[in-house]
Amino acid sequence: MDFQVVVLAGGNSKNLTPLVSKELPKPLLPVANCPVLNYVLHQLEQSNLKDLIVVVEGEDAALLVGAWISGTFIDRLHVEIAAVPEDIGTAGALRAISHHLTAKDILVVSGDLVSDVPPGALAATHRRHDAAVTTMLCSIPVSGPLESGSSGGKDKAKKLGRYNIIGLDPSKQFLLHIATGAEIEKDARISKRILHAVGQMEMRSDLMDAHMYAFKRSVLQEVLDVKDTFQSLKEDVLPYLVRSQLKSEALLNRTPQGEENSNEKVSSQNNQAFISRILANASTPSFHGIYSENPDGSSSTRKTHKCCVYIASSSSYCVRLNSIQAFMDINRDVTGDADHLLSPNNIIGPSPKLGTKTTVGPNCRLGEGSEMGDKCQVKRSIIGRHCRIGSHVKVVNSVVMNHVTIGDGCIIQGSVICSNVQLQERVELKDCQVGAGFVVTAGSEYKAESLAKKEK
Amino acid sequence: MDARRMSRAVPRVRQVGFFTPNTPVQQPRPQSAAPSSESPPLSDSPASNSLSPVMIPPPRHLSDNLGGRTAAVPVPGRENSGELPTVGSYNPSESVLWLDSPPRSRIGDEELSEGAESSLGWYRRSSSAKFASSLPSGGFNLSTVKHPESVAAVEAKNPLPGKSEAQKEQASSSKPLKAKTTKAERRALQESQRAAKAASKAEANKSGTAGGAPSSKPMKQPPLKKDGPPVASSIAASERIGVDRSVEKERKKDLPPPRKQFDDESRGGRAKRRSVLNQPEARNRVELFRHLPPHKNGTQLPYLQSKFFELHEKHPAVYKVGLQYLAGDLSGGNARCIAMLQAFQEAIRDYSTPPEKTLTRDLTSKIGGFVSFLIECRPLSMSMGNAIRFLKSRIARLPLTLSESEAKTTLCSDIDRFINEKIVLADKVILRHAAAKIRDGDVLLTYGSSCVVEMILLYAHELGKQFRVVVVDSHPMLEGQKLLRRLVVKGLSCIYTQLNAISYVMHEVTRVFLGASSIFSNGTVYSMVGTASVAMVAHAFRVPVLVCCEAYKFHERVQLDSICFNELGDPDAISKVPGRVDVNFLDNLTDKQKENLELLNLKYDATPSDYISVIVTDYGMIPPTSVPVIVREYRKEYLLI
């Protein structure tokens, strides 16, 4: 289909600080015992997209991710791993691999997207409108507060709600305005020209940018080349394209027509014009077409490009793992409502050993080789591989990664416990994040804290 | 080879009126007489019998076509089964095959009718094999359609005796893996599936997603059925009655006029399983037009979009055009045709012959695949059918000595030439002819938005003629407004009115210019719905009606009405008035009330030649009676250009 797929897997994310580390870059962060990158790759694989470029920040992370991918998708996907320096942003990452891009259109997917929206839908919309950029919008996830109810969760949800303001045209096909978090505090600046051309704009704040884009390659490369200060796709490139859609500089619209015309005879040029006029008259004009029309009706020199949106239906699941709250939400949803997202290789291995009178509630995942002592309770939680859990342990709404040792009588609520953590006896954790390799001493109690080993 | 032998047998056999069931001797021949068989149980048993000698397991979706056809045109002595339909089957709206016709069979037909047999051995083979295998079931199906209530009898009867067991064994011995089901069982299965489908709309969606692997469904379910077909069917029946009585009613009413487009529901079911798109359940469609394919409205779009990367055998350009058809972004005969041809051109450029295949054959089947995909998105227009026929004949006539790249450039330039000569140049000629008919002071009336008429008006305006234009328009497309905008922008003075006011504006009109989607041999103009009324009113007012139409849109078919072949638009489009919240009276009807409502949104109508004064075409201005001459004299030439 002449699409190239770039997965921006990221590297170490500051938002997820205690969870990710050098040994465990963000793409490999397990969600329901399965690296988060797996969800994206699986989704792409299902859409029959087998040639991918995965961009990872940092050499070490790239090695780890590469090893994992080659182990998991060995003969199913053809993946190129590209390592880019850290902190150059998404646009920078694309700029770095720009010379690899050859196809007509580029599909850029964030590696932390957990979604069941078929990428094909986005691509098809993009093609149908012959757009310069198409972005996927999805409704903002209801980050339902956990039952152990941290008020912090609610605040975050509220913040998220104001994160994006998006302007759409009445047919909900074109993107007219997009403003992200920081800009919203100021007044929103809306292009008069666009507003005049469209006539009506619908402002939405209940949609968020899912960070899945389809770009026309020529446009993307031009923008990246010319605007070399652009750091982020979402905050720089996309708003720029949206802003300039009716006054796009000639560079954006160096369309194939121009090239063709230059080396063809006059007569056939006339015919071409004739044909394109027939086609143009037949198709329903978008506001771009009407705008670019001169008052006298002849098609003019005003260059436009289209910025389209694909709005995922509200029933589909689409969340980005970009905060700890999101991490908890996704873990909960993937085991609960959206369990169809679990790829087949995620099925629980041989059942873990359970002690007597130990209960495991619904919506739980237990990794293989984990052992649990007597009279444990596990509810709405995920427990990784090879964990050893003592007796009388209560785990609720939590994520426990691999190789964790939990002593007797621990109570864990709403917490994330990374790999190789050791919890000694009678530890009580509530809404905590425990970094990898940390040792929690016996009898300690923590509430809403982030515990991590000090960097040596 | 076996298959080929069968194909010979088929047409000869079709004339035979009777057959005896169950004797293996009479396998190929008498079965094909099955269409005429009266009793379902009988026709059933030979069906299953006959399956065994045929090597190819019968593709179920095909089987009915032939039955339908043979029943409809029981012309003896025809040599080619492919010729049975009156005209080449490239045209969807006339072809009995429509969706369920896979590219191959339509190709086969077409080739046959063109008489280019020598180079087409393998198409013939494939299609003939299908014919052979499909005949008996066709007969069966026909009979069931005739006696819908007898289906139950078949179902009840079949599983009982050892006969069916024997059949099963027989079938399994020849084809150990597949096709263990008898006809009746499959029938029963189909019944229940249909009932299930009617039962829940959600189910319909699901089947759509399963549509990706259409063949698996029929294969999977038979064992289930085998255990107790009567029970299952009774369940199905009760379900049907319980949940959706209207379906039952509909089916009873729907006794078959055999040669309508898509009147056979089971065929529709098969098409459903085959097609890329899942088709909307046809609800609330007007009785008379129920044979037409339901409109695939916007709900299909997301589905097709989500399949974007999965249908990788479709070329992106073709895919894009298909999407645009489906979404309604692109309409108008010329534009659709050009877009399609350009997409094919791109596909041909990117094409490379797979190993061990020849370009001519593989490319033809590829194009066939594209075409059937486009048909699923929206039925083709006649003009597109002609263009496809042209392209295929060009492919078939490629000299074998050409290298692949040469062949591809030849084809691309052929397509270019077709566009240039048949559309662009033709339009320019038409402009001259028609502009000569415009005099100063004229009041010209046009209906809808025809690109040729628009060009004529603009051209005449450029020539400095003084005239006024009346643009008549109609819901729900309101295409006239687009035209109006472009005319007004160019400085023409226009009057805009709706179709229902036509008799008032007709007084002052001196000429009527109309566009056409196609013109048939008997001079009937097939055009956007409403054209006929305009022409009739003009006729009544003695205003000359000029129909402007490129000759590549002419068609050799004869059509008297616009019922048999037509296209249905989105029914919602007429029940809702965009932007007028205050007139949407149909919005909050309950489901029960909606059952009493049938919506009809036809796209085309046929204008009898009596109402047409002259047809302006690229061969000059001709009376409608001369259309067959053009078709006859120039058809050959244009296939050969």
PDB file of C-alpha atoms in Angstrom, chain A residues 35 123 162 168 193 220 242 349 367 388 402 428:
ATOM      1  CA  PRO A  35       5.970  -5.306  27.003  1.00  0.00           C
ATOM      2  CA  ALA A 123      -4.315   5.238   6.421  1.00  0.00           C
ATOM      3  CA  ARG A 162      -7.838  20.330  29.378  1.00  0.00           C
ATOM      4  CA  LEU A 168     -12.908  20.429  13.504  1.00  0.00           C
ATOM      5  CA  ARG A 193      -8.474  32.784   7.212  1.00  0.00           C
ATOM      6  CA  LEU A 220       7.057  15.665   6.396  1.00  0.00           C
ATOM      7  CA  VAL A 242      -2.687  22.833  10.660  1.00  0.00           C
ATOM      8  CA  GLY A 349       1.595 -20.156  31.220  1.00  0.00           C
ATOM      9  CA  GLY A 367       2.755 -15.051  35.349  1.00  0.00           C
ATOM     10  CA  ARG A 388       7.474 -15.584  45.444  1.00  0.00           C
ATOM     11  CA  ASN A 402       8.847 -10.272  37.620  1.00  0.00           C
ATOM     12  CA  GLU A 428       2.151  -2.068  53.858  1.00  0.00           C
TER      13      GLU A 428
END
